[in-house]
CSV table of C-alpha atoms in Angstrom, one decimal:
chain,number,residue,atom,x,y,z
A,196,UNK,CA,12.1,8.9,2.1
A,197,UNK,CA,8.7,9.9,0.7
A,198,UNK,CA,6.4,10.5,3.6
A,199,UNK,CA,2.9,10.0,2.2
A,200,UNK,CA,0.1,8.2,4.2
A,201,UNK,CA,-2.0,8.5,1.0
A,202,UNK,CA,0.4,6.3,-0.9
A,203,UNK,CA,0.8,3.7,1.9
A,204,UNK,CA,-2.9,3.3,2.4
A,205,UNK,CA,-3.5,2.0,-1.1
A,206,UNK,CA,-0.1,0.7,-2.2
A,207,UNK,CA,-0.3,-1.9,0.6
A,208,UNK,CA,-3.0,-3.6,-1.5
A,209,UNK,CA,-0.6,-3.8,-4.5
A,210,UNK,CA,2.2,-5.3,-2.5
A,211,UNK,CA,-0.1,-7.6,-0.5
A,212,UNK,CA,-2.8,-8.5,-3.1
A,213,UNK,CA,-4.4,-11.0,-0.7
A,214,UNK,CA,-5.0,-8.4,1.9
A,215,UNK,CA,-8.6,-7.7,0.9
A,216,UNK,CA,-9.6,-11.3,1.8
A,217,UNK,CA,-8.7,-10.7,5.5
A,218,UNK,CA,-10.0,-7.1,5.4
A,219,UNK,CA,-13.5,-8.2,4.1
A,220,UNK,CA,-13.9,-10.5,7.2
A,221,UNK,CA,-13.0,-7.6,9.5
A,222,UNK,CA,-15.6,-5.4,7.7
A,223,UNK,CA,-18.3,-8.1,7.9
A,224,UNK,CA,-18.6,-8.6,4.2
A,225,UNK,CA,-18.8,-12.1,2.8
A,226,UNK,CA,-16.5,-12.5,-0.2
A,227,UNK,CA,-14.9,-15.8,-1.2
A,228,UNK,CA,-11.1,-15.9,-0.9
A,229,UNK,CA,-9.5,-15.1,-4.2
A,230,UNK,CA,-7.6,-17.8,-6.1
A,231,UNK,CA,-5.6,-15.1,-7.9
A,232,UNK,CA,-5.2,-11.3,-7.8
A,233,UNK,CA,-4.1,-9.2,-10.7
A,234,UNK,CA,-2.9,-5.6,-10.4
A,235,UNK,CA,-4.6,-3.6,-13.2
A,236,UNK,CA,-3.7,-0.2,-14.7
A,237,UNK,CA,-5.1,2.6,-12.6
A,238,UNK,CA,-5.6,5.0,-15.5
A,239,UNK,CA,-9.3,5.6,-16.2
A,240,UNK,CA,-8.7,8.5,-18.6
A,241,UNK,CA,-10.8,8.6,-21.7
A,242,UNK,CA,-10.0,10.4,-25.0
A,243,UNK,CA,-11.0,13.7,-23.5
A,244,UNK,CA,-8.2,15.8,-21.9
A,245,UNK,CA,-9.6,15.1,-18.3
A,246,UNK,CA,-7.2,12.7,-16.5
A,247,UNK,CA,-8.8,10.3,-14.0
A,248,UNK,CA,-6.9,7.8,-12.0
A,249,UNK,CA,-8.1,5.5,-9.2
A,250,UNK,CA,-5.4,4.9,-6.6
A,251,UNK,CA,-5.1,1.1,-6.9
A,252,UNK,CA,-7.1,-1.3,-9.0
A,253,UNK,CA,-7.2,-5.0,-8.5
A,254,UNK,CA,-9.0,-7.9,-10.2
A,255,UNK,CA,-9.9,-10.6,-7.7
A,256,UNK,CA,-10.7,-14.1,-9.1
A,257,UNK,CA,-12.3,-16.7,-6.9
A,258,UNK,CA,-13.4,-20.3,-7.4
A,259,UNK,CA,-17.0,-19.5,-6.6
A,260,UNK,CA,-18.6,-16.5,-8.3
A,261,UNK,CA,-17.5,-14.1,-11.0
A,262,UNK,CA,-14.4,-12.0,-10.8
A,263,UNK,CA,-14.5,-8.7,-8.9
A,264,UNK,CA,-12.9,-5.4,-9.6
A,265,UNK,CA,-11.6,-3.7,-6.4
A,266,UNK,CA,-10.9,0.0,-6.6
A,267,UNK,CA,-8.9,1.2,-3.6
A,268,UNK,CA,-9.0,4.9,-2.8
A,269,UNK,CA,-7.0,6.5,0.1
A,270,UNK,CA,-8.8,9.5,1.4
A,271,UNK,CA,-7.1,12.1,3.7
A,272,UNK,CA,-10.1,14.4,4.3
A,273,UNK,CA,-13.6,15.3,3.2
A,274,UNK,CA,-13.9,16.3,-0.4
A,275,UNK,CA,-17.4,17.3,-1.8
A,276,UNK,CA,-16.3,16.4,-5.3
A,277,UNK,CA,-15.1,12.9,-4.5
A,278,UNK,CA,-18.5,11.0,-4.6
A,279,UNK,CA,-19.0,12.1,-8.2
A,280,UNK,CA,-15.5,10.9,-9.1
A,281,UNK,CA,-16.1,7.6,-7.4
A,282,UNK,CA,-19.4,7.1,-9.2
A,283,UNK,CA,-17.5,7.7,-12.4
A,284,UNK,CA,-14.9,5.2,-11.6
A,285,UNK,CA,-17.5,2.5,-10.8
A,286,UNK,CA,-19.5,3.1,-14.0
A,287,UNK,CA,-16.4,3.3,-16.1
A,288,UNK,CA,-14.9,0.1,-14.8
A,289,UNK,CA,-18.2,-1.7,-15.3
A,290,UNK,CA,-18.4,-0.5,-18.9
A,291,UNK,CA,-14.7,-1.2,-19.7
A,292,UNK,CA,-14.2,-4.6,-18.0
A,293,UNK,CA,-17.8,-5.9,-17.9
A,294,UNK,CA,-17.1,-6.9,-14.3
A,295,UNK,CA,-18.8,-5.8,-11.1
A,296,UNK,CA,-16.8,-3.0,-9.3
A,297,UNK,CA,-16.4,-2.5,-5.6
A,298,UNK,CA,-15.0,0.7,-4.1
A,299,UNK,CA,-12.9,0.5,-0.9
A,300,UNK,CA,-12.0,3.8,0.8
A,301,UNK,CA,-9.2,3.8,3.4
A,302,UNK,CA,-9.0,6.6,5.9
A,303,UNK,CA,-6.9,7.6,8.9
A,304,UNK,CA,-9.5,9.7,10.8
A,305,UNK,CA,-13.0,8.8,12.0
A,306,UNK,CA,-14.7,11.9,10.6
A,307,UNK,CA,-13.5,11.3,7.1
A,308,UNK,CA,-14.3,7.6,7.3
A,309,UNK,CA,-17.9,8.3,8.4
A,310,UNK,CA,-18.3,10.9,5.7
A,311,UNK,CA,-16.9,8.5,3.0
A,312,UNK,CA,-19.3,5.7,4.2
A,313,UNK,CA,-22.5,7.7,3.4
A,314,UNK,CA,-24.7,6.5,0.6
A,315,UNK,CA,-24.9,9.2,-2.0
A,316,UNK,CA,-27.6,9.3,-4.7
A,317,UNK,CA,-27.3,11.0,-8.0
A,318,UNK,CA,-30.3,12.2,-10.0
A,319,UNK,CA,-33.6,14.0,-9.1
A,320,UNK,CA,-34.7,13.5,-5.6
A,321,UNK,CA,-37.9,12.0,-6.9
A,322,UNK,CA,-36.1,9.3,-8.9
A,323,UNK,CA,-32.3,8.8,-8.3
A,324,UNK,CA,-30.6,7.1,-11.2
A,325,UNK,CA,-27.5,6.0,-9.3
A,326,UNK,CA,-26.6,5.3,-5.7
A,327,UNK,CA,-22.9,5.2,-4.5
A,328,UNK,CA,-22.2,2.9,-1.5
A,329,UNK,CA,-18.4,2.7,-0.7
A,330,UNK,CA,-16.9,0.1,1.6
A,331,UNK,CA,-14.8,2.0,4.1
A,332,UNK,CA,-11.8,0.9,6.3
A,333,UNK,CA,-10.7,3.4,9.0
A,334,UNK,CA,-10.1,3.9,12.7
A,335,UNK,CA,-13.8,3.4,13.4
A,336,UNK,CA,-13.8,-0.2,12.3
A,337,UNK,CA,-10.2,-1.5,11.9
A,338,UNK,CA,-9.0,-3.7,14.8
A,339,UNK,CA,-6.6,-2.3,17.4
A,340,UNK,CA,-3.9,-5.0,17.3
A,341,UNK,CA,-1.4,-5.0,20.2
A,342,UNK,CA,-0.8,-8.7,20.5
A,343,UNK,CA,2.1,-10.1,18.4
A,344,UNK,CA,0.2,-13.4,18.1
A,345,UNK,CA,-2.6,-11.5,16.3
A,346,UNK,CA,-0.1,-9.7,14.1
A,347,UNK,CA,1.4,-13.0,13.0
A,348,UNK,CA,-2.1,-14.3,11.9
A,349,UNK,CA,-2.3,-11.7,9.1
A,350,UNK,CA,0.8,-9.4,8.8
A,351,UNK,CA,-0.6,-7.4,5.9
A,352,UNK,CA,-3.9,-6.7,7.7
A,353,UNK,CA,-2.0,-5.7,10.9
A,354,UNK,CA,0.1,-3.3,8.8
A,355,UNK,CA,-3.0,-1.6,7.4
A,356,UNK,CA,-4.5,-1.5,10.8
A,357,UNK,CA,-1.4,0.2,12.2
A,358,UNK,CA,-1.5,2.8,9.5
A,359,UNK,CA,-5.2,3.6,10.0
A,360,UNK,CA,-4.6,3.9,13.7
A,361,UNK,CA,-1.8,6.5,13.3
A,362,UNK,CA,-3.3,8.7,16.0
A,363,UNK,CA,-4.7,6.1,18.4
A,364,UNK,CA,-3.8,6.5,22.1
A,365,UNK,CA,-2.3,2.9,22.0
A,366,UNK,CA,-0.2,3.6,19.0
A,367,UNK,CA,3.0,2.7,20.9
A,368,UNK,CA,1.6,-0.8,21.8
A,369,UNK,CA,0.4,-1.3,18.2
A,370,UNK,CA,3.7,-0.5,16.7
A,371,UNK,CA,5.7,-2.5,19.3
A,372,UNK,CA,3.7,-5.6,18.4
A,373,UNK,CA,4.7,-5.0,14.8
A,374,UNK,CA,8.4,-4.8,15.4
A,375,UNK,CA,8.2,-7.8,17.8
A,376,UNK,CA,6.9,-9.9,14.9
A,377,UNK,CA,9.1,-8.4,12.2
A,378,UNK,CA,12.2,-9.4,14.2
A,379,UNK,CA,11.4,-13.0,13.2
A,380,UNK,CA,10.1,-12.3,9.7
A,381,UNK,CA,12.2,-12.9,6.5
A,382,UNK,CA,13.9,-9.7,5.5
A,383,UNK,CA,12.4,-9.7,2.0
A,384,UNK,CA,8.9,-9.5,3.6
A,385,UNK,CA,9.8,-7.3,6.5
A,386,UNK,CA,11.6,-4.5,4.7
A,387,UNK,CA,8.6,-3.4,2.5
A,388,UNK,CA,6.4,-3.4,5.6
A,389,UNK,CA,8.9,-1.3,7.6
A,390,UNK,CA,8.8,1.3,4.8
A,391,UNK,CA,5.0,1.1,4.3
A,392,UNK,CA,4.4,1.8,8.0
A,393,UNK,CA,6.9,4.7,8.0
A,394,UNK,CA,5.2,6.1,4.9
A,395,UNK,CA,1.7,5.6,6.3
A,396,UNK,CA,2.4,7.3,9.6
A,397,UNK,CA,3.5,10.4,7.7
A,398,UNK,CA,4.1,13.4,10.0
A,399,UNK,CA,2.0,12.1,12.9
A,400,UNK,CA,3.9,11.8,16.3
A,401,UNK,CA,3.7,8.0,16.0
A,402,UNK,CA,6.1,8.2,13.0
A,403,UNK,CA,9.0,9.2,15.3
A,404,UNK,CA,8.1,6.4,17.7
A,405,UNK,CA,8.2,4.0,14.8
A,406,UNK,CA,11.7,5.2,13.8
A,407,UNK,CA,13.0,4.6,17.3
A,408,UNK,CA,11.4,1.1,17.5
A,409,UNK,CA,13.0,0.2,14.2
A,410,UNK,CA,16.4,1.5,15.3
A,411,UNK,CA,16.2,-0.6,18.5
A,412,UNK,CA,14.3,-3.7,17.6
A,413,UNK,CA,15.2,-4.0,13.9
A,414,UNK,CA,18.7,-2.6,13.7
A,415,UNK,CA,20.0,-5.6,11.8
A,416,UNK,CA,17.7,-5.0,8.8
A,417,UNK,CA,19.0,-3.3,5.7
A,418,UNK,CA,15.8,-1.5,4.9
A,419,UNK,CA,15.9,2.2,3.8
A,420,UNK,CA,14.4,3.3,7.1
A,421,UNK,CA,16.7,1.3,9.4
A,422,UNK,CA,19.7,2.2,7.3
A,423,UNK,CA,18.8,5.9,7.5
A,424,UNK,CA,18.5,5.6,11.3
A,425,UNK,CA,21.8,3.9,11.6
A,426,UNK,CA,23.5,6.5,9.5
A,427,UNK,CA,22.1,9.5,11.5
A,428,UNK,CA,24.8,11.4,13.2
A,429,UNK,CA,27.7,10.4,10.9
A,430,UNK,CA,30.1,13.1,9.8
A,431,UNK,CA,28.9,15.1,6.8
A,432,UNK,CA,32.1,14.4,5.0
A,433,UNK,CA,31.2,10.7,4.7
A,434,UNK,CA,27.9,11.5,3.0
A,435,UNK,CA,29.0,10.5,-0.5
A,436,UNK,CA,30.4,7.2,0.6
A,437,UNK,CA,27.3,6.5,2.7
A,438,UNK,CA,25.0,7.2,-0.3
A,439,UNK,CA,27.0,4.7,-2.4
A,440,UNK,CA,26.7,2.1,0.3
A,441,UNK,CA,23.0,2.6,0.6
A,442,UNK,CA,22.5,2.3,-3.1
A,443,UNK,CA,24.5,-0.9,-3.2
A,444,UNK,CA,22.5,-2.4,-0.3
A,445,UNK,CA,19.3,-1.2,-1.9
A,446,UNK,CA,20.2,-3.1,-5.1
A,447,UNK,CA,21.0,-6.2,-3.0
A,448,UNK,CA,17.6,-6.0,-1.4
A,449,UNK,CA,15.9,-5.9,-4.8
A,450,UNK,CA,17.9,-8.9,-5.9
A,451,UNK,CA,17.2,-10.8,-2.7
A,452,UNK,CA,13.4,-10.4,-3.2
A,453,UNK,CA,13.6,-11.6,-6.8
A,454,UNK,CA,15.7,-14.6,-5.8
A,455,UNK,CA,13.2,-15.6,-3.1
A,456,UNK,CA,10.4,-15.3,-5.6
A,457,UNK,CA,12.4,-17.5,-8.1
A,458,UNK,CA,12.7,-14.8,-10.7
A,459,UNK,CA,15.8,-14.7,-13.0
A,460,UNK,CA,17.6,-11.4,-13.4
A,461,UNK,CA,19.1,-10.8,-16.8
A,462,UNK,CA,22.5,-9.1,-16.9
A,463,UNK,CA,21.1,-6.0,-18.5
A,464,UNK,CA,18.5,-5.6,-15.7
A,465,UNK,CA,21.2,-6.3,-13.0
A,466,UNK,CA,23.5,-3.7,-14.5
A,467,UNK,CA,20.8,-1.1,-14.5
A,468,UNK,CA,19.8,-1.7,-10.9
A,469,UNK,CA,23.4,-1.7,-9.6
A,470,UNK,CA,24.2,1.3,-11.6
A,471,UNK,CA,21.4,3.4,-10.2
A,472,UNK,CA,22.3,5.9,-7.5
A,473,UNK,CA,18.9,7.5,-7.1
A,474,UNK,CA,17.3,6.4,-3.8
A,475,UNK,CA,13.8,7.3,-4.9
A,476,UNK,CA,14.0,5.2,-8.0
A,477,UNK,CA,15.6,2.3,-6.0
A,478,UNK,CA,12.7,2.5,-3.5
A,479,UNK,CA,10.2,2.4,-6.3
A,480,UNK,CA,11.9,-0.7,-7.8
A,481,UNK,CA,12.1,-2.3,-4.4
A,482,UNK,CA,8.3,-2.0,-4.0
A,483,UNK,CA,7.7,-3.3,-7.5
A,484,UNK,CA,10.0,-6.3,-6.9
A,485,UNK,CA,7.4,-7.7,-4.5
A,486,UNK,CA,4.7,-8.2,-7.2
A,487,UNK,CA,6.3,-7.7,-10.6
A,488,UNK,CA,6.0,-10.9,-12.8
A,489,UNK,CA,9.5,-10.5,-14.3
A,490,UNK,CA,12.7,-8.7,-13.5
A,491,UNK,CA,12.1,-6.5,-16.6
A,492,UNK,CA,8.7,-5.4,-15.2
A,493,UNK,CA,10.5,-4.1,-12.0
A,494,UNK,CA,12.0,-1.4,-14.1
A,495,UNK,CA,8.8,-0.6,-16.1
A,496,UNK,CA,7.2,2.8,-15.4
A,497,UNK,CA,3.6,2.7,-14.1
């Protein structure tokens, strides 16, 4: 399983497009709840050979007010070159879509979050031509949620909060509240969250705690993480059969999500999914099944 907090901190917005609505309330910013959310291509490359990609790009439409472009960036540390890149993203998006852009930076440590939240001006000191003002979510302002009742109110927000508090002293209570709620959550919803939290915790000590909680509290789930935990300690000689079983269960998970969402699966798509034995590709398709508009789009490369 890919262990990448960077991926989890922005992909959660793709898999839970309504997350920003709850997050904006936590951050004290008044945005109307979106009536629809569209995941847009994240490639901001121009004809020049320099490639530029924002981590996640969403279009938020609301009943009141004009649509908003939300660019989500996951930031793991201070990078002096980032503010200039972020300013480029904002101006490019405004020029391309003719919609107002908003930059959200998600961090896991307070120092990086406070650095990212600074206003940065570009141009001569006497007359700046552009000022960058990111919106930042991190351990300094995300809620510490240890009450399962609070987790149930907004599961996506609680997931993001758990990821941003990967090093919090109460990480055990935070993660326990998550598994308590996930026990009663439909599997098609719970499985991606289990994987996102595992991915988001990366190599922090809390990651091992999450693995143990999933093994004990969520042992009946068929997610990649829980399956991996149940398989630990089995004889090496059964590895091939186990891999085939995991691939079969992974394909079933994808079909379950599409069935719950009411999406028909053509035979050609079904055969391709069931015939895939690569766990990384299956995980990728599993994540895409949550938001893809058609079964064919699950298999489309981003």
